[in-house]
Amino acid sequence: MTVDLAKWIPWMPALAAVLCGLCAAYRPARKLAAPIAIAGIFVAFVMSVIISGAAPVEGAAVVHGFNWLAAGAFRADFAYYLDPLTFVMLYVVTGVGTLVAVYASGYMKGDRGYARFFFGVSLFIFAMLCLVLADNLVLLYLGWEGVGLCSYLLIGYYYDKPSAVAAGKKAFIVNRIGDLGFALGIFLTWREFGTVQYAELFDLVRQASVEPTAAMQAIPFLLMLGAFGKSAQFPLHVWLPDAMEGPTPVSALIHAATMVTAGVYMITRLLPVFALSPEALTVVAIVGGFTALFAGTIALCQYDIKRIYAYSTVSQLGYMFLGIGAMSSVGAVFHLFTHAFFKALLFLTAGSVMHALTGQLDLRKMSGLREKMPVTCWLMFIGCLALAGVPPLAGFYSKDLIIGDVMARGLEEHDTLLTILGMAALLTAFLTAFYTFRLWFRVFMGPLSYEMGHDHHAEGDHDAHHAPIAADIKVEHHHEPHEMPWLMNAPLLVLAAGAVLAGWLGEHWMHRMIESSSAHLAVRPVVEVDDELFMNPHTLTMVLSILAAVLGIVLAAWFHLLDRPAADRVKARHGDLCRLLENKYFIDEIYDRAIVTPLRMIGHLLFVFDRMVIDGVVLLVSYLPRWLGLALQPAQRGVLQGYGLGMALGLAVLLGWMITRL
């Protein structure tokens, strides 16, 4: 059967990873790494498309790969769960992953770790495909930890650069916090239900005879902790902006197609489990709505163009969690799908700007680049329109569907919390349009002005008032900016087409996909509110969202194109607030003083205890026999007279003792 081909999908990039590793070991073959990686990911994409046409329209098909883990009643096989939600994720991971790999083949050209980079990318895609295709929680966790490992390898790709190494460790450690909760959730699921396989678990959860116990209701909260870490939701968001230390294609891969979408996917996949607790989805909505607004405000005052897009990703992921929490899984997955196109486009065009300016990232040091990079300029413009939610681009349809569903449910159920979250989402839409076009107007519009950046291994500017510049390009030195070759621009054209057309697929297509998946519990019909004071909530949301986007763009044009000194005057007038936002609310500093420094001090104390006490005891135990031997050593000199004298003295002592006893 055609569906059985699914068992080979993750192994195509895995094979590519092995071959890329061999290319890294054999220097003359290193240039082959890029085509091998591209071919492996693209074949997985083609197989996904073919299999999706043969898969059942309703329900799910389980394809068994091989027996993996079995112990008593416990069983977790390498098997794949194929339903429409799986295929949506496969399109994103393999489709966008292929385009990013093609772009990277030109972007990373000449880098000394060329083959090593594509080994990491291929392994990353393999891990993400295991996560997406898994038919059980253990295989899901394998992919989950796999993308965490690969993110560490790729974020810290420039291992001789201290800031990159620190960023890789930060991503790995912060995700371990969330992953601990996820692992505990899996253990608790097995203990309460006796299975980790989706099909069996969903059947047990949906049985009316199952009365959720306190332990069952704790499972969603443990699982969501893992999702918050992997998808960079507050308070575990701090690793994602620092992940910009990796090469720009890695940033695009993490933010658009792989790692950060894993948390959204996991909660959507396990929505029947989240229904065990009436408060779980409410918490997801609150955290998502708060994170969207929180990250949006930080992006207003950043100057590193990649970090602006990084905080934008955190904010957009917040929208997705808000959608899931408000039982709009259609909107959440739809936004995940459209976001992959325009966010990959934005990161890669930002990479083109870095490439042209040899690593420069500070938007204050560039202006008017449309004259030198017209293709990049207008491709980024399309991505900015989509991110800002301007119709008829993709972001408009998916983002407004989430906000509309939240507002509709809030009005229908007279839920004040959801109504407030919906209003916060509208405010976030305004902020998104403003900071997105702030970047675009500063970089591409206005008079031509720029400063070239540092070389590939430069440490970057560590100005206390703005994010460090992470130069990650090794290119030939040019005296002026230059447009990218078509090897790099061609994938951007495809992504731009997706940013325009993906939304036209419409809510109805995504509704059909989600309704036939495990997320169908959260599918809600469009709510009609008959009230003279309100239009249809979705129509009202659409109008307000368009107005918010237009207002954000107009204000960005005024402050960052028509009257740039006005932005400086506003900053001077509100210096404390701007410093607060530039320094990201000092969250990193708070964590450092409240968590990192105390733990480091405890570590130093334990180190001293280990050296002074533990090592002292070990040394004492080892030295006692040695000292005893040294004390007895003079008695063993090989002189017979001494032995005889010793025996006589010993007998005299024994006789004296016996006489005293009589």
PDB file of N, CA and C in Angstrom, residues 428-494:
ATOM      1  N   THR A 428      -1.878  43.527  20.287  1.00  0.00           N
ATOM      2  CA  THR A 428      -0.658  42.891  19.785  1.00  0.00           C
ATOM      3  C   THR A 428      -0.568  43.001  18.268  1.00  0.00           C
ATOM      4  N   ALA A 429      -1.710  42.915  17.593  1.00  0.00           N
ATOM      5  CA  ALA A 429      -1.716  43.068  16.137  1.00  0.00           C
ATOM      6  C   ALA A 429      -1.211  44.457  15.729  1.00  0.00           C
ATOM      7  N   PHE A 430      -1.622  45.471  16.471  1.00  0.00           N
ATOM      8  CA  PHE A 430      -1.132  46.830  16.208  1.00  0.00           C
ATOM      9  C   PHE A 430       0.375  46.917  16.426  1.00  0.00           C
ATOM     10  N   LEU A 431       0.854  46.371  17.553  1.00  0.00           N
ATOM     11  CA  LEU A 431       2.286  46.404  17.843  1.00  0.00           C
ATOM     12  C   LEU A 431       3.078  45.645  16.778  1.00  0.00           C
ATOM     13  N   THR A 432       2.526  44.511  16.326  1.00  0.00           N
ATOM     14  CA  THR A 432       3.203  43.713  15.309  1.00  0.00           C
ATOM     15  C   THR A 432       3.399  44.508  14.028  1.00  0.00           C
ATOM     16  N   ALA A 433       2.357  45.172  13.579  1.00  0.00           N
ATOM     17  CA  ALA A 433       2.468  45.982  12.365  1.00  0.00           C
ATOM     18  C   ALA A 433       3.491  47.096  12.545  1.00  0.00           C
ATOM     19  N   PHE A 434       3.512  47.711  13.721  1.00  0.00           N
ATOM     20  CA  PHE A 434       4.422  48.835  13.958  1.00  0.00           C
ATOM     21  C   PHE A 434       5.874  48.372  13.935  1.00  0.00           C
ATOM     22  N   TYR A 435       6.239  47.355  14.751  1.00  0.00           N
ATOM     23  CA  TYR A 435       7.657  46.992  14.818  1.00  0.00           C
ATOM     24  C   TYR A 435       8.134  46.296  13.547  1.00  0.00           C
ATOM     25  N   THR A 436       7.220  45.639  12.844  1.00  0.00           N
ATOM     26  CA  THR A 436       7.602  45.001  11.586  1.00  0.00           C
ATOM     27  C   THR A 436       8.001  46.041  10.554  1.00  0.00           C
ATOM     28  N   PHE A 437       7.176  47.061  10.400  1.00  0.00           N
ATOM     29  CA  PHE A 437       7.482  48.078   9.399  1.00  0.00           C
ATOM     30  C   PHE A 437       8.489  49.107   9.901  1.00  0.00           C
ATOM     31  N   ARG A 438       8.655  49.211  11.201  1.00  0.00           N
ATOM     32  CA  ARG A 438       9.787  49.996  11.724  1.00  0.00           C
ATOM     33  C   ARG A 438      11.088  49.448  11.158  1.00  0.00           C
ATOM     34  N   LEU A 439      11.220  48.122  11.207  1.00  0.00           N
ATOM     35  CA  LEU A 439      12.427  47.487  10.673  1.00  0.00           C
ATOM     36  C   LEU A 439      12.553  47.721   9.170  1.00  0.00           C
ATOM     37  N   TRP A 440      11.466  47.502   8.442  1.00  0.00           N
ATOM     38  CA  TRP A 440      11.543  47.593   6.981  1.00  0.00           C
ATOM     39  C   TRP A 440      11.829  49.023   6.529  1.00  0.00           C
ATOM     40  N   PHE A 441      11.170  50.008   7.117  1.00  0.00           N
ATOM     41  CA  PHE A 441      11.421  51.393   6.731  1.00  0.00           C
ATOM     42  C   PHE A 441      12.855  51.800   7.059  1.00  0.00           C
ATOM     43  N   ARG A 442      13.355  51.385   8.201  1.00  0.00           N
ATOM     44  CA  ARG A 442      14.712  51.747   8.597  1.00  0.00           C
ATOM     45  C   ARG A 442      15.759  51.122   7.682  1.00  0.00           C
ATOM     46  N   VAL A 443      15.551  49.873   7.316  1.00  0.00           N
ATOM     47  CA  VAL A 443      16.563  49.150   6.547  1.00  0.00           C
ATOM     48  C   VAL A 443      16.537  49.521   5.069  1.00  0.00           C
ATOM     49  N   PHE A 444      15.360  49.629   4.492  1.00  0.00           N
ATOM     50  CA  PHE A 444      15.280  49.745   3.033  1.00  0.00           C
ATOM     51  C   PHE A 444      14.858  51.119   2.519  1.00  0.00           C
ATOM     52  N   MET A 445      14.191  51.900   3.314  1.00  0.00           N
ATOM     53  CA  MET A 445      13.722  53.197   2.842  1.00  0.00           C
ATOM     54  C   MET A 445      14.663  54.305   3.327  1.00  0.00           C
ATOM     55  N   GLY A 446      14.400  55.522   2.892  1.00  0.00           N
ATOM     56  CA  GLY A 446      15.210  56.655   3.301  1.00  0.00           C
ATOM     57  C   GLY A 446      16.487  56.753   2.499  1.00  0.00           C
ATOM     58  N   PRO A 447      17.367  57.691   2.877  1.00  0.00           N
ATOM     59  CA  PRO A 447      18.627  57.869   2.147  1.00  0.00           C
ATOM     60  C   PRO A 447      19.550  56.678   2.340  1.00  0.00           C
ATOM     61  N   LEU A 448      20.362  56.394   1.332  1.00  0.00           N
ATOM     62  CA  LEU A 448      21.286  55.265   1.389  1.00  0.00           C
ATOM     63  C   LEU A 448      22.399  55.541   2.398  1.00  0.00           C
ATOM     64  N   SER A 449      22.527  54.663   3.366  1.00  0.00           N
ATOM     65  CA  SER A 449      23.554  54.793   4.393  1.00  0.00           C
ATOM     66  C   SER A 449      23.743  53.438   5.047  1.00  0.00           C
ATOM     67  N   TYR A 450      24.988  53.047   5.253  1.00  0.00           N
ATOM     68  CA  TYR A 450      25.222  51.748   5.881  1.00  0.00           C
ATOM     69  C   TYR A 450      26.641  51.677   6.422  1.00  0.00           C
ATOM     70  N   GLU A 451      26.828  50.779   7.378  1.00  0.00           N
ATOM     71  CA  GLU A 451      28.144  50.426   7.896  1.00  0.00           C
ATOM     72  C   GLU A 451      28.311  48.927   7.731  1.00  0.00           C
ATOM     73  N   MET A 452      29.427  48.534   7.151  1.00  0.00           N
ATOM     74  CA  MET A 452      29.684  47.114   6.987  1.00  0.00           C
ATOM     75  C   MET A 452      29.954  46.488   8.347  1.00  0.00           C
ATOM     76  N   GLY A 453      29.616  45.211   8.472  1.00  0.00           N
ATOM     77  CA  GLY A 453      29.766  44.523   9.742  1.00  0.00           C
ATOM     78  C   GLY A 453      31.110  43.858   9.884  1.00  0.00           C
ATOM     79  N   HIS A 454      31.161  42.886  10.778  1.00  0.00           N
ATOM     80  CA  HIS A 454      32.403  42.194  11.094  1.00  0.00           C
ATOM     81  C   HIS A 454      32.497  40.917  10.275  1.00  0.00           C
ATOM     82  N   ASP A 455      33.631  40.267  10.406  1.00  0.00           N
ATOM     83  CA  ASP A 455      33.810  38.989   9.751  1.00  0.00           C
ATOM     84  C   ASP A 455      33.033  37.906  10.480  1.00  0.00           C
ATOM     85  N   HIS A 456      33.079  36.739   9.904  1.00  0.00           N
ATOM     86  CA  HIS A 456      32.335  35.565  10.386  1.00  0.00           C
ATOM     87  C   HIS A 456      32.555  35.265  11.875  1.00  0.00           C
ATOM     88  N   HIS A 457      33.779  35.384  12.339  1.00  0.00           N
ATOM     89  CA  HIS A 457      34.069  34.999  13.718  1.00  0.00           C
ATOM     90  C   HIS A 457      34.177  36.187  14.650  1.00  0.00           C
ATOM     91  N   ALA A 458      33.694  37.358  14.227  1.00  0.00           N
ATOM     92  CA  ALA A 458      33.764  38.523  15.099  1.00  0.00           C
ATOM     93  C   ALA A 458      32.868  38.338  16.310  1.00  0.00           C
ATOM     94  N   GLU A 459      33.277  38.909  17.409  1.00  0.00           N
ATOM     95  CA  GLU A 459      32.508  38.771  18.642  1.00  0.00           C
ATOM     96  C   GLU A 459      31.250  39.622  18.632  1.00  0.00           C
ATOM     97  N   GLY A 460      31.256  40.698  17.853  1.00  0.00           N
ATOM     98  CA  GLY A 460      30.081  41.559  17.807  1.00  0.00           C
ATOM     99  C   GLY A 460      30.163  42.662  18.838  1.00  0.00           C
ATOM    100  N   ASP A 461      29.302  43.669  18.690  1.00  0.00           N
ATOM    101  CA  ASP A 461      29.257  44.782  19.615  1.00  0.00           C
ATOM    102  C   ASP A 461      28.402  44.412  20.815  1.00  0.00           C
ATOM    103  N   HIS A 462      28.946  44.508  21.994  1.00  0.00           N
ATOM    104  CA  HIS A 462      28.191  44.195  23.204  1.00  0.00           C
ATOM    105  C   HIS A 462      27.829  45.488  23.907  1.00  0.00           C
ATOM    106  N   ASP A 463      27.110  46.320  23.193  1.00  0.00           N
ATOM    107  CA  ASP A 463      26.628  47.577  23.745  1.00  0.00           C
ATOM    108  C   ASP A 463      25.545  47.263  24.771  1.00  0.00           C
ATOM    109  N   ALA A 464      25.644  47.835  25.936  1.00  0.00           N
ATOM    110  CA  ALA A 464      24.685  47.541  27.003  1.00  0.00           C
ATOM    111  C   ALA A 464      23.286  47.999  26.677  1.00  0.00           C
ATOM    112  N   HIS A 465      23.154  48.868  25.662  1.00  0.00           N
ATOM    113  CA  HIS A 465      21.849  49.445  25.386  1.00  0.00           C
ATOM    114  C   HIS A 465      21.126  48.755  24.239  1.00  0.00           C
ATOM    115  N   HIS A 466      21.747  47.771  23.654  1.00  0.00           N
ATOM    116  CA  HIS A 466      21.011  47.024  22.630  1.00  0.00           C
ATOM    117  C   HIS A 466      21.598  45.631  22.506  1.00  0.00           C
ATOM    118  N   ALA A 467      20.864  44.769  21.830  1.00  0.00           N
ATOM    119  CA  ALA A 467      21.263  43.370  21.742  1.00  0.00           C
ATOM    120  C   ALA A 467      22.577  43.247  20.992  1.00  0.00           C
ATOM    121  N   PRO A 468      23.410  42.270  21.324  1.00  0.00           N
ATOM    122  CA  PRO A 468      24.681  42.107  20.640  1.00  0.00           C
ATOM    123  C   PRO A 468      24.488  41.749  19.181  1.00  0.00           C
ATOM    124  N   ILE A 469      25.385  42.212  18.382  1.00  0.00           N
ATOM    125  CA  ILE A 469      25.338  41.923  16.955  1.00  0.00           C
ATOM    126  C   ILE A 469      26.026  40.580  16.734  1.00  0.00           C
ATOM    127  N   ALA A 470      25.292  39.627  16.236  1.00  0.00           N
ATOM    128  CA  ALA A 470      25.839  38.289  16.037  1.00  0.00           C
ATOM    129  C   ALA A 470      26.179  38.108  14.572  1.00  0.00           C
ATOM    130  N   ALA A 471      27.401  38.401  14.170  1.00  0.00           N
ATOM    131  CA  ALA A 471      27.815  38.234  12.780  1.00  0.00           C
ATOM    132  C   ALA A 471      28.115  36.765  12.540  1.00  0.00           C
ATOM    133  N   ASP A 472      27.423  36.168  11.575  1.00  0.00           N
ATOM    134  CA  ASP A 472      27.625  34.729  11.381  1.00  0.00           C
ATOM    135  C   ASP A 472      27.857  34.377   9.917  1.00  0.00           C
ATOM    136  N   ILE A 473      28.442  35.308   9.178  1.00  0.00           N
ATOM    137  CA  ILE A 473      28.625  35.067   7.752  1.00  0.00           C
ATOM    138  C   ILE A 473      30.102  35.122   7.405  1.00  0.00           C
ATOM    139  N   LYS A 474      30.518  34.248   6.547  1.00  0.00           N
ATOM    140  CA  LYS A 474      31.861  34.339   5.994  1.00  0.00           C
ATOM    141  C   LYS A 474      31.721  34.491   4.486  1.00  0.00           C
ATOM    142  N   VAL A 475      31.928  35.691   3.986  1.00  0.00           N
ATOM    143  CA  VAL A 475      31.758  35.975   2.574  1.00  0.00           C
ATOM    144  C   VAL A 475      32.938  36.794   2.102  1.00  0.00           C
ATOM    145  N   GLU A 476      33.031  36.924   0.787  1.00  0.00           N
ATOM    146  CA  GLU A 476      34.047  37.774   0.232  1.00  0.00           C
ATOM    147  C   GLU A 476      33.751  39.215   0.621  1.00  0.00           C
ATOM    148  N   HIS A 477      34.801  39.998   0.823  1.00  0.00           N
ATOM    149  CA  HIS A 477      34.607  41.380   1.218  1.00  0.00           C
ATOM    150  C   HIS A 477      34.225  42.199  -0.001  1.00  0.00           C
ATOM    151  N   HIS A 478      33.122  42.928   0.098  1.00  0.00           N
ATOM    152  CA  HIS A 478      32.676  43.831  -0.951  1.00  0.00           C
ATOM    153  C   HIS A 478      32.716  45.242  -0.391  1.00  0.00           C
ATOM    154  N   HIS A 479      32.902  46.178  -1.285  1.00  0.00           N
ATOM    155  CA  HIS A 479      32.959  47.574  -0.854  1.00  0.00           C
ATOM    156  C   HIS A 479      31.568  48.161  -0.665  1.00  0.00           C
ATOM    157  N   GLU A 480      30.540  47.460  -1.147  1.00  0.00           N
ATOM    158  CA  GLU A 480      29.187  47.958  -0.985  1.00  0.00           C
ATOM    159  C   GLU A 480      28.209  46.788  -0.976  1.00  0.00           C
ATOM    160  N   PRO A 481      27.006  47.010  -0.458  1.00  0.00           N
ATOM    161  CA  PRO A 481      26.018  45.916  -0.429  1.00  0.00           C
ATOM    162  C   PRO A 481      25.708  45.415  -1.833  1.00  0.00           C
ATOM    163  N   HIS A 482      25.261  44.182  -1.908  1.00  0.00           N
ATOM    164  CA  HIS A 482      25.019  43.559  -3.198  1.00  0.00           C
ATOM    165  C   HIS A 482      23.815  42.637  -3.082  1.00  0.00           C
ATOM    166  N   GLU A 483      23.118  42.449  -4.178  1.00  0.00           N
ATOM    167  CA  GLU A 483      21.977  41.544  -4.203  1.00  0.00           C
ATOM    168  C   GLU A 483      22.465  40.109  -4.164  1.00  0.00           C
ATOM    169  N   MET A 484      21.624  39.237  -3.648  1.00  0.00           N
ATOM    170  CA  MET A 484      21.988  37.839  -3.499  1.00  0.00           C
ATOM    171  C   MET A 484      21.877  37.090  -4.825  1.00  0.00           C
ATOM    172  N   PRO A 485      22.653  36.007  -4.986  1.00  0.00           N
ATOM    173  CA  PRO A 485      22.510  35.186  -6.196  1.00  0.00           C
ATOM    174  C   PRO A 485      21.156  34.486  -6.209  1.00  0.00           C
ATOM    175  N   TRP A 486      20.752  34.041  -7.369  1.00  0.00           N
ATOM    176  CA  TRP A 486      19.424  33.439  -7.501  1.00  0.00           C
ATOM    177  C   TRP A 486      19.315  32.099  -6.800  1.00  0.00           C
ATOM    178  N   LEU A 487      20.451  31.466  -6.511  1.00  0.00           N
ATOM    179  CA  LEU A 487      20.393  30.242  -5.708  1.00  0.00           C
ATOM    180  C   LEU A 487      19.780  30.530  -4.346  1.00  0.00           C
ATOM    181  N   MET A 488      20.003  31.742  -3.834  1.00  0.00           N
ATOM    182  CA  MET A 488      19.436  32.126  -2.543  1.00  0.00           C
ATOM    183  C   MET A 488      18.086  32.809  -2.693  1.00  0.00           C
ATOM    184  N   ASN A 489      17.885  33.547  -3.774  1.00  0.00           N
ATOM    185  CA  ASN A 489      16.621  34.273  -3.937  1.00  0.00           C
ATOM    186  C   ASN A 489      15.479  33.395  -4.433  1.00  0.00           C
ATOM    187  N   ALA A 490      15.796  32.330  -5.164  1.00  0.00           N
ATOM    188  CA  ALA A 490      14.733  31.471  -5.703  1.00  0.00           C
ATOM    189  C   ALA A 490      13.870  30.857  -4.595  1.00  0.00           C
ATOM    190  N   PRO A 491      14.465  30.284  -3.527  1.00  0.00           N
ATOM    191  CA  PRO A 491      13.610  29.778  -2.438  1.00  0.00           C
ATOM    192  C   PRO A 491      12.771  30.876  -1.793  1.00  0.00           C
ATOM    193  N   LEU A 492      13.311  32.099  -1.765  1.00  0.00           N
ATOM    194  CA  LEU A 492      12.565  33.206  -1.174  1.00  0.00           C
ATOM    195  C   LEU A 492      11.328  33.539  -2.002  1.00  0.00           C
ATOM    196  N   LEU A 493      11.432  33.388  -3.314  1.00  0.00           N
ATOM    197  CA  LEU A 493      10.265  33.633  -4.167  1.00  0.00           C
ATOM    198  C   LEU A 493       9.155  32.623  -3.870  1.00  0.00           C
ATOM    199  N   VAL A 494       9.537  31.370  -3.641  1.00  0.00           N
ATOM    200  CA  VAL A 494       8.542  30.342  -3.311  1.00  0.00           C
ATOM    201  C   VAL A 494       7.894  30.656  -1.968  1.00  0.00           C
TER     202      VAL A 494
END
